[in-house]
């Protein structure tokens, strides 16, 4: 059974020195007004993408294959130079991976594959290639990856993206023999400018003394990670949430997912309202303001109640750093979660990376 670490480990420093592939994840602290609004917009786009997975909607193309050129527009100045690779190969339209790519097209001039996709607020044109992929001290032969040809928007870093989902061409799927579909990550606290997180791949060197909750597979959204959320406690009270608002449902794609691509946690309306109302009640400050997509903000100092997610096999209580965001001058404090969009194709709660 696959497992995911959904609570703070008993070794919370995330500084394990054992053997294994260990990548450093740099910290980039959040700033305030403009960045918060921009992040909310990115989250909205990310949630729309997650919503589209259940309906298997095609991604809207942004360019035809004939418009692709070998240089990369909007990318980092440091790009992959296939002329220096001895293992590089283009992916032909008859390759088995062609059918595993979302929204592919075939360039008739050289019979190679091209695909277009959206990610957050960005659009991507990419050409899938294969070659030997080296990650830390590990090499993976015949690894399929997308070589960016054009990017727009600001959701994709110039260096590209590393896919850790359950899709057939994700890093974990292509390295199953090497890493056995096992990984853990420790994200840096947004207020810690000098701390880096880490990504650890493979079973070697993983934390031992941990709390865990099983990952669930939902056939309606097969590429994402579901967990069995059974309740939420605010302070000492388990708030009243209709079971259908958080229940895992393989027939509709409903439930709760862990998603590192979303910044702020989203709960469907009945769940969010129950959590928000009890939070406001315990804070005991009459004047509650709104900011962007947040409707529980304060302009005075507050003492926040704890919020605990109750999973099938464990509970996770979040410290204030995982619940609140503060303006850079300290004049505004907001509960860093919001209601999920009403246009989601089915009930979907997203535990985002601020609460990871």
PDB file of N, CA, C and O in Angstrom, residues 155-210:
ATOM      1  N   UNK A 155       3.576  30.738 -14.184  1.00  0.00           N
ATOM      2  CA  UNK A 155       3.420  29.609 -13.279  1.00  0.00           C
ATOM      3  C   UNK A 155       4.513  28.559 -13.446  1.00  0.00           C
ATOM      4  O   UNK A 155       4.717  27.737 -12.565  1.00  0.00           O
ATOM      5  N   UNK A 156       5.191  28.584 -14.588  1.00  0.00           N
ATOM      6  CA  UNK A 156       6.238  27.597 -14.847  1.00  0.00           C
ATOM      7  C   UNK A 156       7.595  28.257 -14.655  1.00  0.00           C
ATOM      8  O   UNK A 156       7.899  29.251 -15.315  1.00  0.00           O
ATOM      9  N   UNK A 157       8.430  27.734 -13.767  1.00  0.00           N
ATOM     10  CA  UNK A 157       9.776  28.292 -13.621  1.00  0.00           C
ATOM     11  C   UNK A 157      10.531  28.174 -14.934  1.00  0.00           C
ATOM     12  O   UNK A 157      10.296  27.246 -15.720  1.00  0.00           O
ATOM     13  N   UNK A 158      11.443  29.098 -15.212  1.00  0.00           N
ATOM     14  CA  UNK A 158      12.198  29.035 -16.484  1.00  0.00           C
ATOM     15  C   UNK A 158      12.932  27.721 -16.666  1.00  0.00           C
ATOM     16  O   UNK A 158      13.168  27.291 -17.792  1.00  0.00           O
ATOM     17  N   UNK A 159      13.305  27.079 -15.554  1.00  0.00           N
ATOM     18  CA  UNK A 159      14.048  25.825 -15.653  1.00  0.00           C
ATOM     19  C   UNK A 159      13.156  24.632 -15.977  1.00  0.00           C
ATOM     20  O   UNK A 159      13.654  23.566 -16.327  1.00  0.00           O
ATOM     21  N   UNK A 160      11.838  24.777 -15.827  1.00  0.00           N
ATOM     22  CA  UNK A 160      10.926  23.676 -16.117  1.00  0.00           C
ATOM     23  C   UNK A 160      10.286  23.112 -14.868  1.00  0.00           C
ATOM     24  O   UNK A 160      10.332  23.710 -13.789  1.00  0.00           O
ATOM     25  N   UNK A 161       9.653  21.950 -14.996  1.00  0.00           N
ATOM     26  CA  UNK A 161       8.896  21.327 -13.916  1.00  0.00           C
ATOM     27  C   UNK A 161       9.307  19.870 -13.749  1.00  0.00           C
ATOM     28  O   UNK A 161       9.648  19.193 -14.723  1.00  0.00           O
ATOM     29  N   UNK A 162       9.231  19.390 -12.517  1.00  0.00           N
ATOM     30  CA  UNK A 162       9.475  17.984 -12.211  1.00  0.00           C
ATOM     31  C   UNK A 162       8.160  17.364 -11.774  1.00  0.00           C
ATOM     32  O   UNK A 162       7.583  17.767 -10.770  1.00  0.00           O
ATOM     33  N   UNK A 163       7.654  16.407 -12.545  1.00  0.00           N
ATOM     34  CA  UNK A 163       6.355  15.801 -12.253  1.00  0.00           C
ATOM     35  C   UNK A 163       6.460  14.667 -11.254  1.00  0.00           C
ATOM     36  O   UNK A 163       7.160  13.684 -11.490  1.00  0.00           O
ATOM     37  N   UNK A 164       5.746  14.795 -10.127  1.00  0.00           N
ATOM     38  CA  UNK A 164       5.746  13.764  -9.092  1.00  0.00           C
ATOM     39  C   UNK A 164       4.380  13.110  -8.935  1.00  0.00           C
ATOM     40  O   UNK A 164       4.121  12.450  -7.933  1.00  0.00           O
ATOM     41  N   UNK A 165       3.506  13.292  -9.923  1.00  0.00           N
ATOM     42  CA  UNK A 165       2.178  12.715  -9.846  1.00  0.00           C
ATOM     43  C   UNK A 165       2.167  11.245 -10.230  1.00  0.00           C
ATOM     44  O   UNK A 165       3.202  10.586 -10.341  1.00  0.00           O
ATOM     45  N   UNK A 166       0.956  10.727 -10.456  1.00  0.00           N
ATOM     46  CA  UNK A 166       0.789   9.312 -10.755  1.00  0.00           C
ATOM     47  C   UNK A 166       0.611   9.043 -12.242  1.00  0.00           C
ATOM     48  O   UNK A 166       0.316   7.923 -12.640  1.00  0.00           O
ATOM     49  N   UNK A 167       0.782  10.049 -13.076  1.00  0.00           N
ATOM     50  CA  UNK A 167       0.633   9.855 -14.514  1.00  0.00           C
ATOM     51  C   UNK A 167       1.688   8.915 -15.069  1.00  0.00           C
ATOM     52  O   UNK A 167       2.749   8.716 -14.467  1.00  0.00           O
ATOM     53  N   UNK A 168       1.451   8.324 -16.231  1.00  0.00           N
ATOM     54  CA  UNK A 168       2.354   7.303 -16.772  1.00  0.00           C
ATOM     55  C   UNK A 168       3.738   7.826 -17.131  1.00  0.00           C
ATOM     56  O   UNK A 168       4.687   7.051 -17.209  1.00  0.00           O
ATOM     57  N   UNK A 169       3.882   9.134 -17.359  1.00  0.00           N
ATOM     58  CA  UNK A 169       5.176   9.688 -17.738  1.00  0.00           C
ATOM     59  C   UNK A 169       5.781  10.560 -16.637  1.00  0.00           C
ATOM     60  O   UNK A 169       6.743  11.289 -16.883  1.00  0.00           O
ATOM     61  N   UNK A 170       5.237  10.499 -15.434  1.00  0.00           N
ATOM     62  CA  UNK A 170       5.827  11.253 -14.330  1.00  0.00           C
ATOM     63  C   UNK A 170       7.166  10.642 -13.945  1.00  0.00           C
ATOM     64  O   UNK A 170       7.497   9.513 -14.316  1.00  0.00           O
ATOM     65  N   UNK A 171       7.943  11.395 -13.180  1.00  0.00           N
ATOM     66  CA  UNK A 171       9.230  10.894 -12.720  1.00  0.00           C
ATOM     67  C   UNK A 171       9.066   9.586 -11.954  1.00  0.00           C
ATOM     68  O   UNK A 171       9.816   8.623 -12.161  1.00  0.00           O
ATOM     69  N   UNK A 172       8.066   9.531 -11.078  1.00  0.00           N
ATOM     70  CA  UNK A 172       7.891   8.339 -10.244  1.00  0.00           C
ATOM     71  C   UNK A 172       7.478   7.128 -11.066  1.00  0.00           C
ATOM     72  O   UNK A 172       7.902   6.001 -10.782  1.00  0.00           O
ATOM     73  N   UNK A 173       6.650   7.341 -12.077  1.00  0.00           N
ATOM     74  CA  UNK A 173       6.219   6.221 -12.911  1.00  0.00           C
ATOM     75  C   UNK A 173       7.371   5.682 -13.755  1.00  0.00           C
ATOM     76  O   UNK A 173       7.496   4.466 -13.940  1.00  0.00           O
ATOM     77  N   UNK A 174       8.217   6.571 -14.247  1.00  0.00           N
ATOM     78  CA  UNK A 174       9.321   6.134 -15.105  1.00  0.00           C
ATOM     79  C   UNK A 174      10.522   5.596 -14.313  1.00  0.00           C
ATOM     80  O   UNK A 174      11.417   4.985 -14.899  1.00  0.00           O
ATOM     81  N   UNK A 175      10.541   5.819 -13.021  1.00  0.00           N
ATOM     82  CA  UNK A 175      11.657   5.337 -12.194  1.00  0.00           C
ATOM     83  C   UNK A 175      11.166   4.348 -11.141  1.00  0.00           C
ATOM     84  O   UNK A 175      11.761   4.217 -10.077  1.00  0.00           O
ATOM     85  N   UNK A 176      10.073   3.654 -11.457  1.00  0.00           N
ATOM     86  CA  UNK A 176       9.474   2.763 -10.461  1.00  0.00           C
ATOM     87  C   UNK A 176      10.446   1.677 -10.008  1.00  0.00           C
ATOM     88  O   UNK A 176      10.497   1.329  -8.824  1.00  0.00           O
ATOM     89  N   UNK A 177      11.233   1.131 -10.924  1.00  0.00           N
ATOM     90  CA  UNK A 177      12.189   0.090 -10.543  1.00  0.00           C
ATOM     91  C   UNK A 177      13.299   0.648  -9.654  1.00  0.00           C
ATOM     92  O   UNK A 177      13.807  -0.048  -8.772  1.00  0.00           O
ATOM     93  N   UNK A 178      13.654   1.897  -9.884  1.00  0.00           N
ATOM     94  CA  UNK A 178      14.744   2.509  -9.132  1.00  0.00           C
ATOM     95  C   UNK A 178      14.287   3.030  -7.775  1.00  0.00           C
ATOM     96  O   UNK A 178      14.924   2.769  -6.746  1.00  0.00           O
ATOM     97  N   UNK A 179      13.180   3.766  -7.763  1.00  0.00           N
ATOM     98  CA  UNK A 179      12.732   4.430  -6.535  1.00  0.00           C
ATOM     99  C   UNK A 179      11.517   3.780  -5.881  1.00  0.00           C
ATOM    100  O   UNK A 179      11.078   4.208  -4.815  1.00  0.00           O
ATOM    101  N   UNK A 180      10.948   2.774  -6.548  1.00  0.00           N
ATOM    102  CA  UNK A 180       9.822   2.008  -5.996  1.00  0.00           C
ATOM    103  C   UNK A 180       8.643   2.911  -5.603  1.00  0.00           C
ATOM    104  O   UNK A 180       7.985   2.696  -4.585  1.00  0.00           O
ATOM    105  N   UNK A 181       8.418   3.945  -6.417  1.00  0.00           N
ATOM    106  CA  UNK A 181       7.295   4.876  -6.211  1.00  0.00           C
ATOM    107  C   UNK A 181       7.296   5.494  -4.819  1.00  0.00           C
ATOM    108  O   UNK A 181       6.242   5.799  -4.260  1.00  0.00           O
ATOM    109  N   UNK A 182       8.473   5.674  -4.258  1.00  0.00           N
ATOM    110  CA  UNK A 182       8.593   6.201  -2.898  1.00  0.00           C
ATOM    111  C   UNK A 182       9.306   7.550  -2.911  1.00  0.00           C
ATOM    112  O   UNK A 182      10.360   7.694  -3.526  1.00  0.00           O
ATOM    113  N   UNK A 183       8.708   8.524  -2.262  1.00  0.00           N
ATOM    114  CA  UNK A 183       9.375   9.813  -2.109  1.00  0.00           C
ATOM    115  C   UNK A 183       8.808  10.526  -0.883  1.00  0.00           C
ATOM    116  O   UNK A 183       7.723  10.220  -0.405  1.00  0.00           O
ATOM    117  N   UNK A 184       9.582  11.436  -0.370  1.00  0.00           N
ATOM    118  CA  UNK A 184       9.108  12.327   0.687  1.00  0.00           C
ATOM    119  C   UNK A 184       9.719  13.696   0.450  1.00  0.00           C
ATOM    120  O   UNK A 184      10.775  13.817  -0.165  1.00  0.00           O
ATOM    121  N   UNK A 185       9.028  14.726   0.909  1.00  0.00           N
ATOM    122  CA  UNK A 185       9.612  16.053   0.793  1.00  0.00           C
ATOM    123  C   UNK A 185       9.311  16.859   2.048  1.00  0.00           C
ATOM    124  O   UNK A 185       8.338  16.605   2.754  1.00  0.00           O
ATOM    125  N   UNK A 186      10.198  17.780   2.315  1.00  0.00           N
ATOM    126  CA  UNK A 186      10.045  18.701   3.436  1.00  0.00           C
ATOM    127  C   UNK A 186      10.092  20.104   2.856  1.00  0.00           C
ATOM    128  O   UNK A 186      11.125  20.523   2.329  1.00  0.00           O
ATOM    129  N   UNK A 187       8.983  20.824   2.917  1.00  0.00           N
ATOM    130  CA  UNK A 187       8.926  22.166   2.362  1.00  0.00           C
ATOM    131  C   UNK A 187       9.379  23.177   3.403  1.00  0.00           C
ATOM    132  O   UNK A 187       9.024  23.068   4.580  1.00  0.00           O
ATOM    133  N   UNK A 188      10.152  24.177   3.002  1.00  0.00           N
ATOM    134  CA  UNK A 188      10.605  25.187   3.969  1.00  0.00           C
ATOM    135  C   UNK A 188       9.458  26.062   4.430  1.00  0.00           C
ATOM    136  O   UNK A 188       8.507  26.316   3.690  1.00  0.00           O
ATOM    137  N   UNK A 189       9.537  26.499   5.659  1.00  0.00           N
ATOM    138  CA  UNK A 189       8.577  27.454   6.191  1.00  0.00           C
ATOM    139  C   UNK A 189       8.672  28.747   5.393  1.00  0.00           C
ATOM    140  O   UNK A 189       9.773  29.221   5.089  1.00  0.00           O
ATOM    141  N   UNK A 190       7.523  29.325   5.044  1.00  0.00           N
ATOM    142  CA  UNK A 190       7.527  30.521   4.199  1.00  0.00           C
ATOM    143  C   UNK A 190       8.200  31.705   4.876  1.00  0.00           C
ATOM    144  O   UNK A 190       8.615  32.657   4.214  1.00  0.00           O
ATOM    145  N   UNK A 191       8.315  31.673   6.198  1.00  0.00           N
ATOM    146  CA  UNK A 191       8.945  32.781   6.911  1.00  0.00           C
ATOM    147  C   UNK A 191      10.427  32.537   7.180  1.00  0.00           C
ATOM    148  O   UNK A 191      11.088  33.352   7.802  1.00  0.00           O
ATOM    149  N   UNK A 192      10.950  31.393   6.719  1.00  0.00           N
ATOM    150  CA  UNK A 192      12.358  31.055   6.960  1.00  0.00           C
ATOM    151  C   UNK A 192      13.176  31.325   5.711  1.00  0.00           C
ATOM    152  O   UNK A 192      13.251  30.492   4.811  1.00  0.00           O
ATOM    153  N   UNK A 193      13.814  32.485   5.685  1.00  0.00           N
ATOM    154  CA  UNK A 193      14.549  32.882   4.489  1.00  0.00           C
ATOM    155  C   UNK A 193      15.818  32.060   4.286  1.00  0.00           C
ATOM    156  O   UNK A 193      16.313  31.946   3.172  1.00  0.00           O
ATOM    157  N   UNK A 194      16.349  31.490   5.342  1.00  0.00           N
ATOM    158  CA  UNK A 194      17.636  30.805   5.246  1.00  0.00           C
ATOM    159  C   UNK A 194      17.517  29.287   5.316  1.00  0.00           C
ATOM    160  O   UNK A 194      18.512  28.598   5.497  1.00  0.00           O
ATOM    161  N   UNK A 195      16.311  28.775   5.180  1.00  0.00           N
ATOM    162  CA  UNK A 195      16.129  27.330   5.295  1.00  0.00           C
ATOM    163  C   UNK A 195      15.671  26.749   3.968  1.00  0.00           C
ATOM    164  O   UNK A 195      14.779  27.294   3.321  1.00  0.00           O
ATOM    165  N   UNK A 196      16.292  25.662   3.560  1.00  0.00           N
ATOM    166  CA  UNK A 196      15.894  24.971   2.333  1.00  0.00           C
ATOM    167  C   UNK A 196      15.209  23.669   2.681  1.00  0.00           C
ATOM    168  O   UNK A 196      15.581  22.996   3.651  1.00  0.00           O
ATOM    169  N   UNK A 197      14.211  23.307   1.891  1.00  0.00           N
ATOM    170  CA  UNK A 197      13.569  22.014   2.059  1.00  0.00           C
ATOM    171  C   UNK A 197      14.328  20.956   1.288  1.00  0.00           C
ATOM    172  O   UNK A 197      15.400  21.198   0.729  1.00  0.00           O
ATOM    173  N   UNK A 198      13.773  19.758   1.244  1.00  0.00           N
ATOM    174  CA  UNK A 198      14.451  18.683   0.533  1.00  0.00           C
ATOM    175  C   UNK A 198      13.434  17.730  -0.070  1.00  0.00           C
ATOM    176  O   UNK A 198      12.301  17.618   0.390  1.00  0.00           O
ATOM    177  N   UNK A 199      13.858  17.060  -1.129  1.00  0.00           N
ATOM    178  CA  UNK A 199      13.094  16.002  -1.785  1.00  0.00           C
ATOM    179  C   UNK A 199      13.934  14.740  -1.735  1.00  0.00           C
ATOM    180  O   UNK A 199      15.075  14.740  -2.203  1.00  0.00           O
ATOM    181  N   UNK A 200      13.394  13.688  -1.163  1.00  0.00           N
ATOM    182  CA  UNK A 200      14.137  12.435  -1.036  1.00  0.00           C
ATOM    183  C   UNK A 200      13.417  11.354  -1.833  1.00  0.00           C
ATOM    184  O   UNK A 200      12.228  11.096  -1.611  1.00  0.00           O
ATOM    185  N   UNK A 201      14.151  10.740  -2.752  1.00  0.00           N
ATOM    186  CA  UNK A 201      13.591   9.742  -3.652  1.00  0.00           C
ATOM    187  C   UNK A 201      14.073   8.351  -3.280  1.00  0.00           C
ATOM    188  O   UNK A 201      15.256   8.155  -2.994  1.00  0.00           O
ATOM    189  N   UNK A 202      13.157   7.377  -3.312  1.00  0.00           N
ATOM    190  CA  UNK A 202      13.527   5.999  -3.038  1.00  0.00           C
ATOM    191  C   UNK A 202      13.365   5.635  -1.574  1.00  0.00           C
ATOM    192  O   UNK A 202      13.326   6.498  -0.701  1.00  0.00           O
ATOM    193  N   UNK A 203      13.295   4.328  -1.283  1.00  0.00           N
ATOM    194  CA  UNK A 203      13.061   3.880   0.092  1.00  0.00           C
ATOM    195  C   UNK A 203      14.257   4.035   1.013  1.00  0.00           C
ATOM    196  O   UNK A 203      14.098   4.052   2.234  1.00  0.00           O
ATOM    197  N   UNK A 204      15.456   4.155   0.461  1.00  0.00           N
ATOM    198  CA  UNK A 204      16.658   4.261   1.290  1.00  0.00           C
ATOM    199  C   UNK A 204      16.725   5.644   1.942  1.00  0.00           C
ATOM    200  O   UNK A 204      16.567   6.663   1.282  1.00  0.00           O
ATOM    201  N   UNK A 205      16.951   5.652   3.256  1.00  0.00           N
ATOM    202  CA  UNK A 205      17.144   6.905   3.958  1.00  0.00           C
ATOM    203  C   UNK A 205      15.881   7.663   4.286  1.00  0.00           C
ATOM    204  O   UNK A 205      15.940   8.806   4.734  1.00  0.00           O
ATOM    205  N   UNK A 206      14.719   7.066   4.071  1.00  0.00           N
ATOM    206  CA  UNK A 206      13.479   7.741   4.427  1.00  0.00           C
ATOM    207  C   UNK A 206      13.307   7.757   5.951  1.00  0.00           C
ATOM    208  O   UNK A 206      13.832   6.899   6.654  1.00  0.00           O
ATOM    209  N   UNK A 207      12.556   8.745   6.470  1.00  0.00           N
ATOM    210  CA  UNK A 207      12.291   8.760   7.908  1.00  0.00           C
ATOM    211  C   UNK A 207      11.631   7.458   8.352  1.00  0.00           C
ATOM    212  O   UNK A 207      10.849   6.858   7.610  1.00  0.00           O
ATOM    213  N   UNK A 208      11.956   7.023   9.542  1.00  0.00           N
ATOM    214  CA  UNK A 208      11.409   5.765  10.068  1.00  0.00           C
ATOM    215  C   UNK A 208      10.296   6.036  11.063  1.00  0.00           C
ATOM    216  O   UNK A 208       9.220   5.440  10.999  1.00  0.00           O
ATOM    217  N   UNK A 209      10.553   6.929  12.008  1.00  0.00           N
ATOM    218  CA  UNK A 209       9.558   7.217  13.040  1.00  0.00           C
ATOM    219  C   UNK A 209       8.617   8.307  12.535  1.00  0.00           C
ATOM    220  O   UNK A 209       8.849   9.498  12.725  1.00  0.00           O
ATOM    221  N   UNK A 210       7.568   7.904  11.858  1.00  0.00           N
ATOM    222  CA  UNK A 210       6.642   8.849  11.243  1.00  0.00           C
ATOM    223  C   UNK A 210       5.203   8.444  11.535  1.00  0.00           C
ATOM    224  O   UNK A 210       4.909   7.312  11.897  1.00  0.00           O
TER     225      UNK A 210
END
